[in-house]
Every structure is written in C-alpha cells, then in structure tokens.
Coordinates of C-alpha atoms and ligand atoms in Angstrom, one line a residue:
M1 CA -0.1 0.0 0.1
L2 CA 0.9 3.7 -0.8
A3 CA 3.5 5.0 1.9
G4 CA 1.8 6.8 4.7
C5 CA -1.3 5.0 4.7
T6 CA -2.3 1.9 7.1
P7 CA -3.3 -1.3 5.6
W8 CA -6.1 -3.6 7.0
P9 CA -4.2 -6.4 8.7
E10 CA -3.9 -9.4 6.5
A11 CA -6.5 -11.8 8.4
D12 CA -9.0 -8.8 7.9
A13 CA -8.2 -8.1 4.3
A14 CA -8.3 -11.9 3.5
R15 CA -11.9 -12.2 5.4
Y16 CA -13.0 -9.4 3.1
R17 CA -11.8 -11.0 0.1
A18 CA -13.4 -14.2 1.1
A19 CA -16.7 -12.7 1.9
G20 CA -16.7 -11.3 -1.5
Y21 CA -16.5 -7.5 -0.4
W22 CA -13.5 -6.9 -2.1
T23 CA -13.5 -8.4 -5.7
G24 CA -10.4 -6.7 -7.6
E25 CA -12.2 -4.6 -9.6
T26 CA -10.7 -0.9 -9.9
L27 CA -12.2 2.2 -10.7
G28 CA -10.5 2.7 -14.0
A29 CA -11.6 -0.4 -15.5
F30 CA -15.2 -0.7 -14.3
L31 CA -16.2 2.2 -16.5
R32 CA -14.5 0.1 -19.4
E33 CA -16.8 -2.6 -19.0
R34 CA -20.1 -0.7 -18.3
A35 CA -19.5 1.3 -21.6
E36 CA -19.3 -2.0 -23.4
R37 CA -22.6 -2.9 -21.7
F38 CA -24.3 0.3 -21.9
A39 CA -22.9 1.9 -25.1
D40 CA -25.7 3.9 -26.3
R41 CA -27.4 4.6 -23.2
P42 CA -27.1 8.1 -21.5
A43 CA -24.5 8.3 -18.8
V44 CA -24.0 12.1 -18.1
V45 CA -25.9 14.9 -18.5
G46 CA -25.5 18.4 -17.6
D47 CA -23.8 21.9 -18.7
G48 CA -25.9 21.5 -22.1
R49 CA -24.2 18.3 -22.9
R50 CA -25.2 14.7 -22.9
W51 CA -22.8 11.9 -23.0
T52 CA -23.7 8.3 -23.8
Y53 CA -21.4 5.7 -21.7
A54 CA -19.5 4.9 -25.0
D55 CA -19.0 9.0 -25.4
L56 CA -17.8 9.4 -21.4
D57 CA -15.5 6.3 -22.0
A58 CA -14.0 7.5 -25.3
R59 CA -13.2 11.0 -23.9
V60 CA -11.8 9.6 -20.5
D61 CA -9.3 7.7 -22.7
R62 CA -8.4 11.0 -24.9
L63 CA -8.0 12.7 -21.8
A64 CA -5.8 10.2 -20.2
T65 CA -3.6 9.7 -23.2
G66 CA -3.5 13.9 -23.2
L67 CA -2.6 14.1 -19.5
S68 CA -0.1 11.3 -20.0
R69 CA 1.5 13.3 -22.8
L70 CA 1.7 16.1 -20.2
G71 CA 3.8 14.0 -18.0
L72 CA 1.3 12.8 -15.6
D73 CA 2.3 9.4 -14.3
R74 CA 1.3 6.6 -11.8
G75 CA 1.0 8.0 -8.2
D76 CA 0.9 11.6 -9.3
R77 CA -1.3 13.3 -7.1
V78 CA -4.1 15.9 -8.8
V79 CA -6.3 18.0 -6.7
V80 CA -9.6 18.3 -8.2
Q81 CA -11.8 21.5 -7.7
L82 CA -14.3 21.1 -10.5
P83 CA -17.7 22.0 -9.7
N84 CA -20.8 19.9 -11.2
I85 CA -19.7 19.7 -14.8
P86 CA -19.4 16.6 -17.0
E87 CA -15.6 17.6 -17.3
L88 CA -15.2 16.4 -13.4
I89 CA -16.3 13.0 -14.1
E90 CA -14.5 12.7 -17.1
L91 CA -11.3 13.8 -14.9
V92 CA -11.1 11.6 -12.3
F93 CA -11.9 8.7 -14.7
A94 CA -8.8 9.4 -16.5
L95 CA -6.7 9.9 -13.6
F96 CA -7.7 6.5 -12.5
R97 CA -6.9 4.9 -16.0
L98 CA -3.3 6.6 -15.4
G99 CA -3.0 5.6 -11.9
A100 CA -2.7 9.0 -10.7
L101 CA -4.7 9.8 -7.8
P102 CA -7.6 12.6 -7.3
V103 CA -7.3 14.7 -4.3
Y104 CA -10.9 15.9 -3.7
A105 CA -11.7 19.4 -3.0
L106 CA -14.9 21.4 -2.6
P107 CA -15.9 24.2 -4.8
A108 CA -16.4 26.2 -1.7
H109 CA -12.8 25.8 -0.6
R110 CA -10.3 28.7 -1.2
R111 CA -6.7 29.3 -1.1
S112 CA -5.9 28.3 2.5
E113 CA -7.8 24.9 1.9
I114 CA -6.1 24.5 -1.7
E115 CA -2.8 24.9 -0.6
H116 CA -2.8 22.7 2.2
L117 CA -4.0 19.7 0.0
C118 CA -1.4 20.9 -2.8
T119 CA 1.4 20.7 -0.3
A120 CA 0.2 18.0 1.9
T121 CA -0.3 15.4 -1.0
G122 CA 2.7 16.9 -2.9
A123 CA 0.4 17.5 -6.1
V124 CA 1.8 17.9 -9.4
A125 CA -1.4 19.2 -11.1
L126 CA -4.5 21.2 -9.9
A127 CA -7.8 21.1 -11.7
V128 CA -10.2 24.2 -11.4
P129 CA -12.9 25.7 -13.3
G130 CA -11.7 29.1 -14.9
R131 CA -14.7 31.7 -13.2
H132 CA -17.2 29.7 -11.4
G133 CA -20.2 31.2 -9.2
G134 CA -18.6 34.6 -9.4
F135 CA -15.1 33.1 -8.1
D136 CA -12.2 33.6 -10.2
Y137 CA -10.4 30.2 -9.7
A138 CA -7.8 30.7 -12.0
A139 CA -6.4 33.7 -10.2
M140 CA -6.5 31.7 -6.8
A141 CA -4.5 28.7 -8.5
A142 CA -2.0 31.5 -9.9
G143 CA -1.2 32.2 -6.4
I144 CA -0.9 28.7 -5.3
A145 CA 1.5 27.7 -8.3
D146 CA 3.7 30.2 -6.6
T147 CA 4.0 28.6 -2.9
S148 CA 3.5 24.6 -4.0
P149 CA 6.7 23.5 -5.2
A150 CA 5.4 20.2 -6.8
L151 CA 2.6 21.8 -8.7
R152 CA 3.7 21.6 -12.4
H153 CA 0.2 22.4 -13.8
V154 CA -3.1 24.2 -13.5
L155 CA -5.9 22.5 -15.5
V156 CA -9.0 25.0 -16.4
A157 CA -12.0 23.6 -17.2
G158 CA -12.8 26.4 -19.8
D159 CA -11.0 29.4 -21.3
T160 CA -7.7 30.0 -19.8
D161 CA -4.7 32.3 -21.1
A162 CA -2.3 31.6 -18.2
F163 CA -2.8 27.8 -17.9
T164 CA -3.6 24.8 -19.7
A165 CA -7.3 24.4 -21.1
L166 CA -8.7 20.7 -20.5
D167 CA -9.9 21.1 -23.9
D168 CA -6.5 21.4 -25.2
V169 CA -5.0 18.4 -23.3
R170 CA -7.4 15.9 -24.6
A171 CA -5.5 13.7 -27.6
A172 CA -7.3 13.5 -30.7
E173 CA -6.6 9.7 -30.5
P174 CA -6.2 7.5 -27.4
D175 CA -3.2 5.7 -26.7
A176 CA -3.6 2.4 -24.8
V177 CA 0.4 2.6 -23.8
A178 CA -0.7 5.3 -21.5
F179 CA -3.2 3.1 -19.2
I180 CA -2.3 1.0 -16.3
D181 CA -3.9 -1.8 -14.2
A182 CA -3.9 -0.6 -10.9
D183 CA -3.5 -2.6 -8.0
P184 CA -7.0 -2.9 -6.4
G185 CA -5.5 -3.0 -3.0
D186 CA -4.1 0.2 -3.2
V187 CA -5.0 3.9 -2.7
A188 CA -7.0 5.2 -5.7
F189 CA -7.9 8.8 -4.4
F190 CA -8.0 11.2 -1.2
Q191 CA -11.0 12.3 0.4
L192 CA -10.8 15.3 2.7
S193 CA -12.0 14.7 6.3
G194 CA -14.4 17.0 8.0
G195 CA -11.7 17.5 10.5
T196 CA -10.9 18.5 14.6
T197 CA -7.4 19.4 13.9
G198 CA -5.7 22.5 12.7
L199 CA -5.2 21.1 9.3
P200 CA -7.6 18.8 7.6
K201 CA -6.6 15.2 7.3
L202 CA -6.4 13.0 4.3
I203 CA -8.3 10.1 3.9
P204 CA -6.6 7.2 1.5
R205 CA -9.5 5.0 0.1
T206 CA -8.5 2.0 -1.9
H207 CA -10.4 0.7 -5.2
D208 CA -11.4 -2.8 -3.3
D209 CA -12.8 -0.9 -0.3
Y210 CA -14.5 2.1 -1.8
L211 CA -16.4 -0.2 -4.9
Y212 CA -17.5 -2.4 -2.2
S213 CA -19.4 0.5 -0.6
V214 CA -20.5 1.7 -4.1
R215 CA -21.6 -1.5 -5.1
A216 CA -23.5 -2.3 -1.8
S217 CA -24.8 1.3 -1.5
A218 CA -26.3 0.9 -5.3
D219 CA -27.9 -2.5 -4.2
I220 CA -29.6 -0.8 -1.0
C221 CA -30.9 2.4 -3.0
G222 CA -32.2 0.2 -5.9
L223 CA -30.2 1.5 -8.7
G224 CA -30.4 0.2 -12.0
P225 CA -30.0 1.1 -15.8
E226 CA -33.2 3.1 -15.3
T227 CA -32.3 5.4 -12.6
V228 CA -31.8 9.0 -13.1
Y229 CA -29.5 10.3 -10.3
L230 CA -29.4 14.3 -9.9
G231 CA -26.2 15.3 -8.6
A232 CA -27.3 18.5 -6.6
L233 CA -24.7 18.7 -3.8
P234 CA -21.0 19.3 -4.9
L235 CA -19.8 15.9 -6.4
T236 CA -16.4 15.7 -4.9
H237 CA -17.9 15.3 -1.5
N238 CA -18.1 11.5 -0.2
F239 CA -21.7 11.5 0.1
P240 CA -22.8 12.3 -3.9
M241 CA -19.8 10.4 -4.8
S242 CA -20.4 7.0 -3.3
S243 CA -23.6 6.8 -1.2
P244 CA -24.2 5.7 -3.9
G245 CA -23.8 8.9 -5.9
F246 CA -22.4 9.4 -9.4
L247 CA -20.1 6.1 -8.9
G248 CA -23.2 3.9 -7.6
V249 CA -25.2 5.1 -10.9
L250 CA -22.3 4.6 -13.6
H251 CA -21.9 1.1 -11.9
T252 CA -25.2 -0.2 -12.6
G253 CA -25.9 1.8 -15.7
G254 CA -28.2 4.7 -15.0
T255 CA -27.8 8.2 -15.8
I256 CA -26.6 11.2 -13.9
V257 CA -28.0 14.7 -14.3
L258 CA -25.7 17.4 -13.1
A259 CA -27.3 20.4 -11.1
P260 CA -25.2 23.6 -11.3
D261 CA -26.9 24.6 -7.6
P262 CA -29.3 22.8 -5.4
S263 CA -31.8 25.6 -5.3
P264 CA -35.4 24.6 -5.6
A265 CA -35.8 26.7 -8.9
T266 CA -33.1 24.7 -10.3
A267 CA -33.0 21.2 -9.1
L268 CA -36.8 20.8 -9.3
A269 CA -37.0 22.2 -12.6
L270 CA -34.2 19.3 -13.6
I271 CA -36.0 16.9 -11.7
E272 CA -39.3 17.5 -13.6
A273 CA -37.5 17.9 -17.1
E274 CA -35.2 15.0 -16.8
R275 CA -37.6 12.5 -14.9
V276 CA -35.1 12.3 -12.1
T277 CA -35.8 9.0 -9.8
I278 CA -33.4 9.7 -6.9
T279 CA -31.1 12.7 -5.5
A280 CA -29.3 13.2 -2.5
V281 CA -29.3 16.4 -0.3
V282 CA -28.4 18.0 3.2
P283 CA -31.0 18.8 5.7
P284 CA -31.4 22.4 4.7
V285 CA -31.5 21.8 1.2
A286 CA -34.1 19.5 1.7
L287 CA -35.8 22.0 4.1
L288 CA -35.8 24.7 1.0
W289 CA -37.4 22.1 -1.2
L290 CA -40.1 21.3 1.3
D291 CA -41.1 25.0 1.9
A292 CA -41.1 25.8 -2.1
V293 CA -43.7 23.2 -2.9
Q294 CA -45.5 23.8 0.3
S295 CA -45.5 27.6 -0.3
G296 CA -46.7 27.3 -3.7
A297 CA -43.5 28.7 -4.8
Q298 CA -42.6 25.5 -7.1
S299 CA -45.8 23.5 -6.2
D300 CA -46.7 23.1 -10.1
R301 CA -43.9 21.0 -10.7
D302 CA -44.2 17.6 -11.7
L303 CA -42.2 15.7 -9.6
S304 CA -44.0 12.0 -9.9
S305 CA -40.9 10.7 -11.1
L306 CA -38.8 11.3 -7.4
Q307 CA -38.8 7.9 -6.2
V308 CA -36.0 8.5 -3.3
L309 CA -34.9 11.7 -1.7
Q310 CA -32.0 10.6 0.3
V311 CA -31.0 13.6 3.2
G312 CA -27.5 13.3 5.0
G313 CA -24.5 14.9 6.3
A314 CA -26.5 16.4 9.3
K315 CA -29.3 15.3 11.4
F316 CA -32.4 16.0 9.6
S317 CA -35.1 16.6 12.4
R318 CA -38.3 13.9 12.8
E319 CA -40.5 17.0 12.0
A320 CA -39.0 17.9 8.9
A321 CA -38.8 14.1 7.8
R322 CA -42.4 13.6 8.3
R323 CA -43.0 16.0 5.6
V324 CA -41.2 14.6 2.8
R325 CA -43.6 11.8 1.7
P326 CA -46.8 14.5 1.8
L327 CA -44.9 17.0 0.1
L328 CA -42.7 15.3 -2.6
G329 CA -44.4 12.2 -2.7
C330 CA -41.3 10.1 -2.6
T331 CA -39.5 7.8 -0.1
L332 CA -37.2 9.7 2.4
Q333 CA -33.8 7.8 2.9
Q334 CA -32.0 9.0 5.8
V335 CA -28.0 8.6 5.2
F336 CA -25.6 8.7 8.1
G337 CA -22.3 8.5 6.6
M338 CA -18.4 9.6 6.7
A339 CA -15.7 10.2 4.3
E340 CA -13.6 8.0 6.7
G341 CA -16.1 4.8 5.8
L342 CA -19.2 3.8 7.3
V343 CA -22.3 4.5 5.7
N344 CA -25.6 4.1 7.5
Y345 CA -29.1 3.9 5.5
T346 CA -32.6 3.6 6.5
R347 CA -34.0 1.1 4.0
L348 CA -36.5 1.7 1.4
D349 CA -38.7 -0.7 2.9
D350 CA -38.4 0.5 6.5
A351 CA -41.5 1.3 8.5
E352 CA -42.4 5.3 8.2
D353 CA -41.2 5.9 12.0
V354 CA -37.8 4.2 11.2
V355 CA -37.2 6.0 8.2
T356 CA -38.4 9.5 10.3
G357 CA -36.8 8.7 13.5
T358 CA -33.3 6.9 12.8
Q359 CA -30.3 7.8 11.0
G360 CA -30.6 4.0 9.7
R361 CA -28.2 1.0 9.9
P362 CA -24.9 -0.2 8.8
I363 CA -24.2 -1.1 5.1
S364 CA -22.7 -4.2 5.7
V365 CA -23.0 -7.0 8.3
D366 CA -19.3 -6.9 8.8
D367 CA -19.4 -3.5 9.8
E368 CA -18.8 -3.4 13.5
I369 CA -20.2 -1.1 15.5
L370 CA -19.2 -0.2 19.0
V371 CA -21.4 2.2 21.4
V372 CA -19.1 3.1 24.3
D373 CA -18.8 5.3 27.3
D374 CA -16.0 7.8 27.9
Q375 CA -13.8 4.6 29.3
D376 CA -14.6 2.7 26.0
R377 CA -17.0 0.4 27.7
P378 CA -19.8 -1.0 25.6
V379 CA -23.2 0.8 26.8
P380 CA -26.4 -0.9 26.8
D381 CA -28.9 0.0 23.6
G382 CA -30.8 2.5 23.8
T383 CA -28.1 4.7 26.0
P384 CA -26.3 7.5 23.9
G385 CA -22.4 6.9 23.6
H386 CA -19.2 7.2 21.4
L387 CA -19.6 5.4 18.3
L388 CA -16.5 3.4 17.3
T389 CA -16.4 1.4 13.9
R390 CA -14.0 -1.0 12.2
G391 CA -15.1 -3.0 8.5
P392 CA -14.6 -3.7 5.0
Y393 CA -14.6 -0.1 3.6
T394 CA -13.6 1.8 7.1
I395 CA -10.1 3.4 6.9
R396 CA -7.4 2.3 9.3
G397 CA -5.8 5.6 9.3
Y398 CA -5.5 8.9 8.0
Y399 CA -2.5 9.6 5.4
R400 CA 0.9 10.5 6.9
A401 CA -0.8 11.4 10.2
D402 CA 0.7 8.8 12.7
A403 CA 0.3 11.1 16.0
H404 CA -3.3 11.9 15.0
N405 CA -4.0 8.5 14.3
A406 CA -3.2 7.0 17.5
T407 CA -6.0 9.1 19.1
A408 CA -8.2 8.6 16.3
F409 CA -8.4 5.1 16.2
T410 CA -8.4 2.5 19.0
A411 CA -5.2 0.1 19.3
D412 CA -7.2 -2.5 17.6
G413 CA -8.1 -0.4 14.6
F414 CA -11.5 0.9 15.4
Y415 CA -12.2 4.5 14.0
R416 CA -13.5 6.8 16.8
T417 CA -16.0 8.6 14.6
G418 CA -16.3 11.5 17.1
D419 CA -20.4 11.0 17.1
I420 CA -22.5 10.2 19.8
V421 CA -25.2 7.6 18.9
R422 CA -27.8 5.3 20.5
R423 CA -28.6 2.4 19.0
D424 CA -32.2 0.8 19.1
P425 CA -33.1 -2.8 19.4
A426 CA -33.5 -3.3 15.9
G427 CA -29.8 -2.0 15.2
S428 CA -30.8 1.5 13.9
L429 CA -28.6 4.3 15.1
V430 CA -30.1 7.7 16.0
V431 CA -27.2 10.6 16.2
E432 CA -27.8 12.3 19.7
G433 CA -24.8 14.8 19.2
R434 CA -21.0 14.8 18.9
A435 CA -18.1 14.6 21.2
K436 CA -15.6 16.1 18.5
D437 CA -14.4 19.5 18.4
Q438 CA -16.6 20.4 15.1
I439 CA -19.2 22.5 14.0
N440 CA -22.0 21.0 11.3
R441 CA -23.1 23.7 9.6
G442 CA -25.7 22.2 7.4
G443 CA -23.7 19.6 6.4
E444 CA -20.5 21.5 6.1
K445 CA -18.0 20.6 8.5
V446 CA -15.8 22.9 10.4
A447 CA -13.2 22.1 12.5
A448 CA -12.9 24.6 15.5
E449 CA -9.2 24.6 15.9
E450 CA -8.5 25.2 12.3
I451 CA -10.6 28.4 12.7
E452 CA -9.2 29.3 16.0
N453 CA -5.6 29.4 14.8
H454 CA -6.6 31.6 12.0
I455 CA -8.2 33.9 14.5
L456 CA -5.3 33.8 16.6
A457 CA -3.2 35.1 13.9
H458 CA -4.9 38.5 14.3
P459 CA -2.4 40.8 16.4
D460 CA -5.3 42.1 18.6
V461 CA -6.3 38.6 19.7
H462 CA -5.3 37.0 22.6
D463 CA -7.4 33.9 22.3
A464 CA -10.1 32.2 20.5
A465 CA -12.6 29.6 20.9
V466 CA -15.2 28.6 18.3
V467 CA -18.2 26.5 19.1
A468 CA -21.3 25.7 17.2
M469 CA -24.6 28.1 18.0
P470 CA -28.2 26.5 17.2
D471 CA -30.0 27.5 13.7
P472 CA -33.2 26.8 12.8
F473 CA -32.1 26.5 9.0
L474 CA -28.7 25.0 9.1
G475 CA -28.8 23.1 12.6
E476 CA -25.7 24.9 13.6
R477 CA -23.5 27.9 12.7
V478 CA -20.1 29.0 13.8
C479 CA -19.6 31.3 16.9
A480 CA -16.5 32.5 17.7
Y481 CA -15.5 33.7 21.4
V482 CA -12.6 35.9 21.2
I483 CA -10.3 37.3 24.1
P484 CA -9.2 40.5 22.7
R485 CA -5.5 41.8 23.7
A486 CA -5.6 45.6 25.2
Q487 CA -7.9 47.0 22.4
A488 CA -10.7 44.7 20.5
P489 CA -10.3 44.9 16.8
A490 CA -13.8 45.8 15.4
K491 CA -15.9 42.6 14.5
S492 CA -15.9 43.7 10.7
V493 CA -12.1 43.8 10.9
L494 CA -11.7 40.7 12.1
L495 CA -14.2 38.9 9.8
R496 CA -12.5 40.9 6.7
F497 CA -9.1 39.6 8.2
L498 CA -10.4 35.7 8.2
R499 CA -11.7 36.5 4.8
G500 CA -8.1 37.7 3.7
R501 CA -6.8 34.6 4.8
G502 CA -8.4 32.5 1.9
L503 CA -10.7 30.4 3.9
A504 CA -14.1 28.8 2.6
A505 CA -16.9 31.2 3.0
Y506 CA -18.7 28.6 5.3
K507 CA -15.8 28.6 7.8
I508 CA -16.3 32.2 8.3
P509 CA -17.8 32.9 11.8
D510 CA -21.3 33.9 11.6
R511 CA -21.0 35.7 15.0
V512 CA -18.1 37.1 17.2
E513 CA -18.3 37.6 21.0
F514 CA -15.6 39.3 22.7
V515 CA -15.1 38.3 26.2
E516 CA -12.5 39.0 28.8
R517 CA -11.9 35.1 29.8
F518 CA -13.5 31.6 28.6
P519 CA -15.4 29.6 31.4
A520 CA -12.9 26.7 32.6
T521 CA -13.5 23.0 33.0
G522 CA -12.8 21.2 36.6
V523 CA -9.4 20.6 35.1
G524 CA -8.3 24.2 33.8
K525 CA -9.5 23.5 29.8
I526 CA -11.8 25.9 28.1
S527 CA -15.1 24.6 28.7
K528 CA -16.7 24.8 25.3
R529 CA -19.6 23.3 26.7
E530 CA -20.4 26.3 29.0
L531 CA -19.7 28.3 25.9
R532 CA -22.1 26.5 23.4
R533 CA -24.9 26.9 26.4
A534 CA -24.1 30.6 27.0
I535 CA -24.4 31.7 23.1
T536 CA -27.6 29.2 23.2
A537 CA -29.1 31.0 25.9
G538 CA -28.2 34.4 24.6
L539 CA -29.9 33.6 21.2
R540 CA -32.8 32.5 23.1
A541 CA -33.2 35.4 25.3
A542 CA -32.8 37.7 22.3
Q543 CA -35.8 36.2 20.4
Ligands
J2J1 C1 -26.1 13.5 11.6 N1 -24.9 13.5 11.5 C2 -24.5 13.2 10.2 C3 -26.6 12.3 9.5 C4 -23.1 12.7 8.5 C5 -22.7 10.1 3.1 C6 -23.6 10.6 4.0 C7 -23.0 11.9 4.7 C8 -21.5 11.9 4.8 C9 -20.7 12.7 5.5 C10 -20.8 10.9 3.9 C11 -25.3 12.5 9.4 N2 -27.1 12.8 10.9 N3 -27.4 11.7 8.9 O1 -19.5 10.9 3.5 O2 -21.1 9.0 2.5 C12 -22.2 14.0 10.3 C13 -21.3 12.6 11.4 C14 -20.3 12.3 10.8 C15 -20.0 13.6 9.6 C16 -19.1 13.0 8.4 C17 -21.4 9.9 3.2 N4 -24.4 12.1 8.0 N5 -23.2 13.2 9.7 O3 -21.3 13.9 5.9 O4 -17.2 13.0 6.1 O5 -20.7 13.7 12.4 O6 -19.3 12.6 5.5 O7 -19.2 11.8 11.2 O8 -18.7 15.0 5.2 O9 -21.1 14.1 9.3 O10 -18.9 14.0 7.6 P1 -18.4 13.9 6.2

C-alpha cells in the first residue's frame, strides 16, 4: 500500500476478500466494462451536454492520453476542484486510468484549503474551473502555483490564457499504452476529512474498499439502468460520490444529471425535465425544497418521477422528515455516513417511524459497531455513547498522520467517529450529538481548531474558542468567542482579516463575541460546553 497509509491487517483483508466484498475491481476498469454493456445509454447530462456511456469512455481515454503526454504518471496526485460539470467525471476517470490519484476539494474551498491539499499530498497538478459562481479560481490557482513547489500544471475546465485548458489536453486519439492496471488493494484517491484539528486530514481510500461501499450502496438504494440521479450536492463530496452517488449510478448503468446548484428553482426544474428518480441533499436543502413546494413557489412542478430523496450529512429532524412523503411524494432515505468509511442507510422498505426517526443502519453485516462510554466500555442499547467502527470500507488511518491516528483509532483499529449515537434494539442508529470539536453547518464541517488558529493570527487577539450555536435552518452555525489583547478589533475588521486568509466562506464565523475570559472546566481547560450553553441562552433571550 502507498507509503504513509495504514493497511488492513492481512487476516481482515483475507476475510473481506473471502466474503466477496473486495473483488479486485478497479475504478478505472469498471467504466470500460459498463461502456461496453450500456454503450448508447445516457451516462452524463449537464452543462448543456449529453454523453452516452460510449462518449464518456472515449473522452476519458483521450483525456488520459493527453494527461500522460503532459507528463502525468502513476502515483501522481492531482487536486480536483471542479463544480458539477461533465468534465469532473471525465477527469477523475482519466486519472484512474493513469493510476494518478485525485485529491478531492470542494468548490467552496479557497486558497488556504487548496494550498494545504497541494502541499500535504505533493500534488503535481490542480484542476479548477476558470470563473465559476462569481469566483476566479484561475487567479486563486496562480497564487498557489507560486507557493507549491511540486505543482507543475494548473488545468482549467474552460478558457484560460495563463494555464492549460482541459480542452487542449485531450488527445485526438487514445493511446492505450498510457493506461495501467491499478492494484485494487492500493489507494485510488484521497477524500478530505471534516476534521477536528488545525489542518484537515487526508483519507486514503482503496479501489477494493470504496467499490464495495459503492456496489452495496447501489443495491440498498435500488439503483439500475433506469435510474436517473440528480447530482445536486458538490460531486467531489463523499456522499454524492459514493452513497451511492455518481459512482453507484455509473456502476449500474443509470444516468447522472448534474445540477449547477441545489436551489429549488434549479433542482426541481431538472427533476421534472429529466424525470429524475433519486437525489441526495443535506437537511437545509431538503427544507428549502419542502418549503418551496408547500408555499406554492414550486408547487406546479411535476415531481412524480422522484422515488427516493436521500438526506444526510447532518441530522434531519423528525418533524422535517415527516413532511417529505406528503409534500414530495417520494420515499425518504436518511443517510449517516462519513468520508472515513461507515455509511448507514434507512432502507427503502423500512417502516415510516424508522425512516423518520433514525439515521439508519450500516451497509454491511461486517461493519462492526461499538457504542461506548468515556472509558471505551460498551453501553446498553438505547443509551447514548461514542460510536466506534471498523469494517471492510472504513480506513485504519489517515494519510501521514501517525500522532493523530494514535488517538483517532483504537489500538485494535476501530475509528473513533466523534459522533454520539444510540442504537435501538433493531440495530438502527440515532445520532444524538457529537464529542468532536467540530461544527456541522448544515452538512459542511468546520474544525474549531482550524478557525481558532486563523483568528489567533490576528495581532489584536489573545485567545479564541470556536463553538457551534443552534440555528433553525442550518442546524448549527459558527460562533467565535475571542479574548482581545488591549484593544478589541472591530468585528468587521476581524471578519475581513479572516476572509483575507483565503478560507471557505462557510468557515467564516457567523457571530463573534468578545469576552474577558473563557469559562474553565474542572481541570482548567476551556469549557466549550459552557460557551455553547451561553450562546444558546443568549440567542433564546434575544428572540
Ligand atoms: C447526523 N450527522 C451526520 C446524519 C453525517 C454519506 C452521507 C454523509 C456523509 C458525510 C458521507 C449525518 N445525521 N445523517 O460521507 O458518504 C455527520 C457525522 C459524521 C460526519 C461525516 C456519506 N451524516 N453526519 O457527511 O465526512 O458527524 O461525510 O461523522 O462530510 O457528518 O462527515 P463527512
């Protein structure tokens, strides 16, 4: 396995192979096989284009050939920050065919995050749209190219003067010599962890483990050649990529329809026009869709093709969950997953109270689930505790992170998810809270320490503590408690300072509170629990 990654112990790997989970299939190869089987069927629809499986496969070969001629090679890392456009899918499969490793970034990421991804992986290339959503990614890339020594290419999906346009890379004819047979047991790409530390950790996923989760997810979600999946969330996120996501759709011969954004106006129109059967959203997006239909703003849409609405990434309230079937006329599927591995689904034939009141159960009978107290002792079913997990598609370690791995995993390889759950007698999990120092802002994860470090870089700041504050729409927002030095900076100055550091907008604190000191725990640490309580009480009093 790639240096810096933690392999599964050989006995477990052998068990997962014997059980038929790890089949030896690779991400590069499966598309070829599907292209032969489903050649003329629609694979990708988006950005004004419609590609059949044969089109997609041929484009992937030509792009892989061009990338190889540029000098991209097996094992090279490429940071992929493309929005939901067909080229995203084309590019990642081209990289798989070369044995190069995509490093998935989100469109919302900015210089700080992308620079970290480039440096931490030693990326040789970065792929961005030119301008998109009002932001000039190419200009951002120019700054990063200056500071990332290994970066040789900036690839732009669109027109560019300064860099290499993807359209110019694609070779006229494919050259099969460029393609490799990847080792299915090896790392295929890096996902980004939601993170709890100063810098986000990288998650290495293998062909074998990931494709098992994709195949099993496609099966649980009832995908097949008639499936039309709306990609409404950014497709580089683990949920719309693999649960079952665009990979699950391509694996079963279905069609991916790409939405440029998940707003009700855009997404519901696409569901109607393309006869979408399934899609995946985070809770705030689901709320917007429900409200748009209920208020009449989108009530004339014909959504009768929609069979399944997947909601995950953050807790979906039971009240909202109950509105899905009456308003959208489809089955709700709750999805509680993580880029590190474990994914739980409510099943399509579960009783309504299971679907609306739980976050589902694991994909696999070989997903080992432990719910434990603070001393790692199992708690009885029905009692909330820390969720630990180990299994055929859950990593055993982050990339090059020995010190962090020592606490993020138990000695026997269980991943400490940081989630507080309770398990009901039927084995379904209910997410009750979180023990990790993270804010879940409507599905977008913010590591408190990362933001605290940025705030601490301001010369007028003595100390900072970032916590979640409740929000009726996003579930949580980001609140920064700050102890100033002599003179507190104006809040607007501090926020501008943070934006200037090149952070994704969703990480910029929604609220800043200046205080003289932080409440302390019994052992003298900052009591974030007390800070969360204070801001919650303050917000309630202000209502
Ligand atoms: C409560 N918390 C949830 C849910 C994730 C499928 C779906 C989601 C993700 C994802 C994913 C939750 N209710 N339904 O990768 O494949 C919180 C938990 C979890 C963390 C993981 C997938 N669904 N969460 O959200 O890596 O705290 O993956 O540990 O971004 O999101 O975040 P992430």
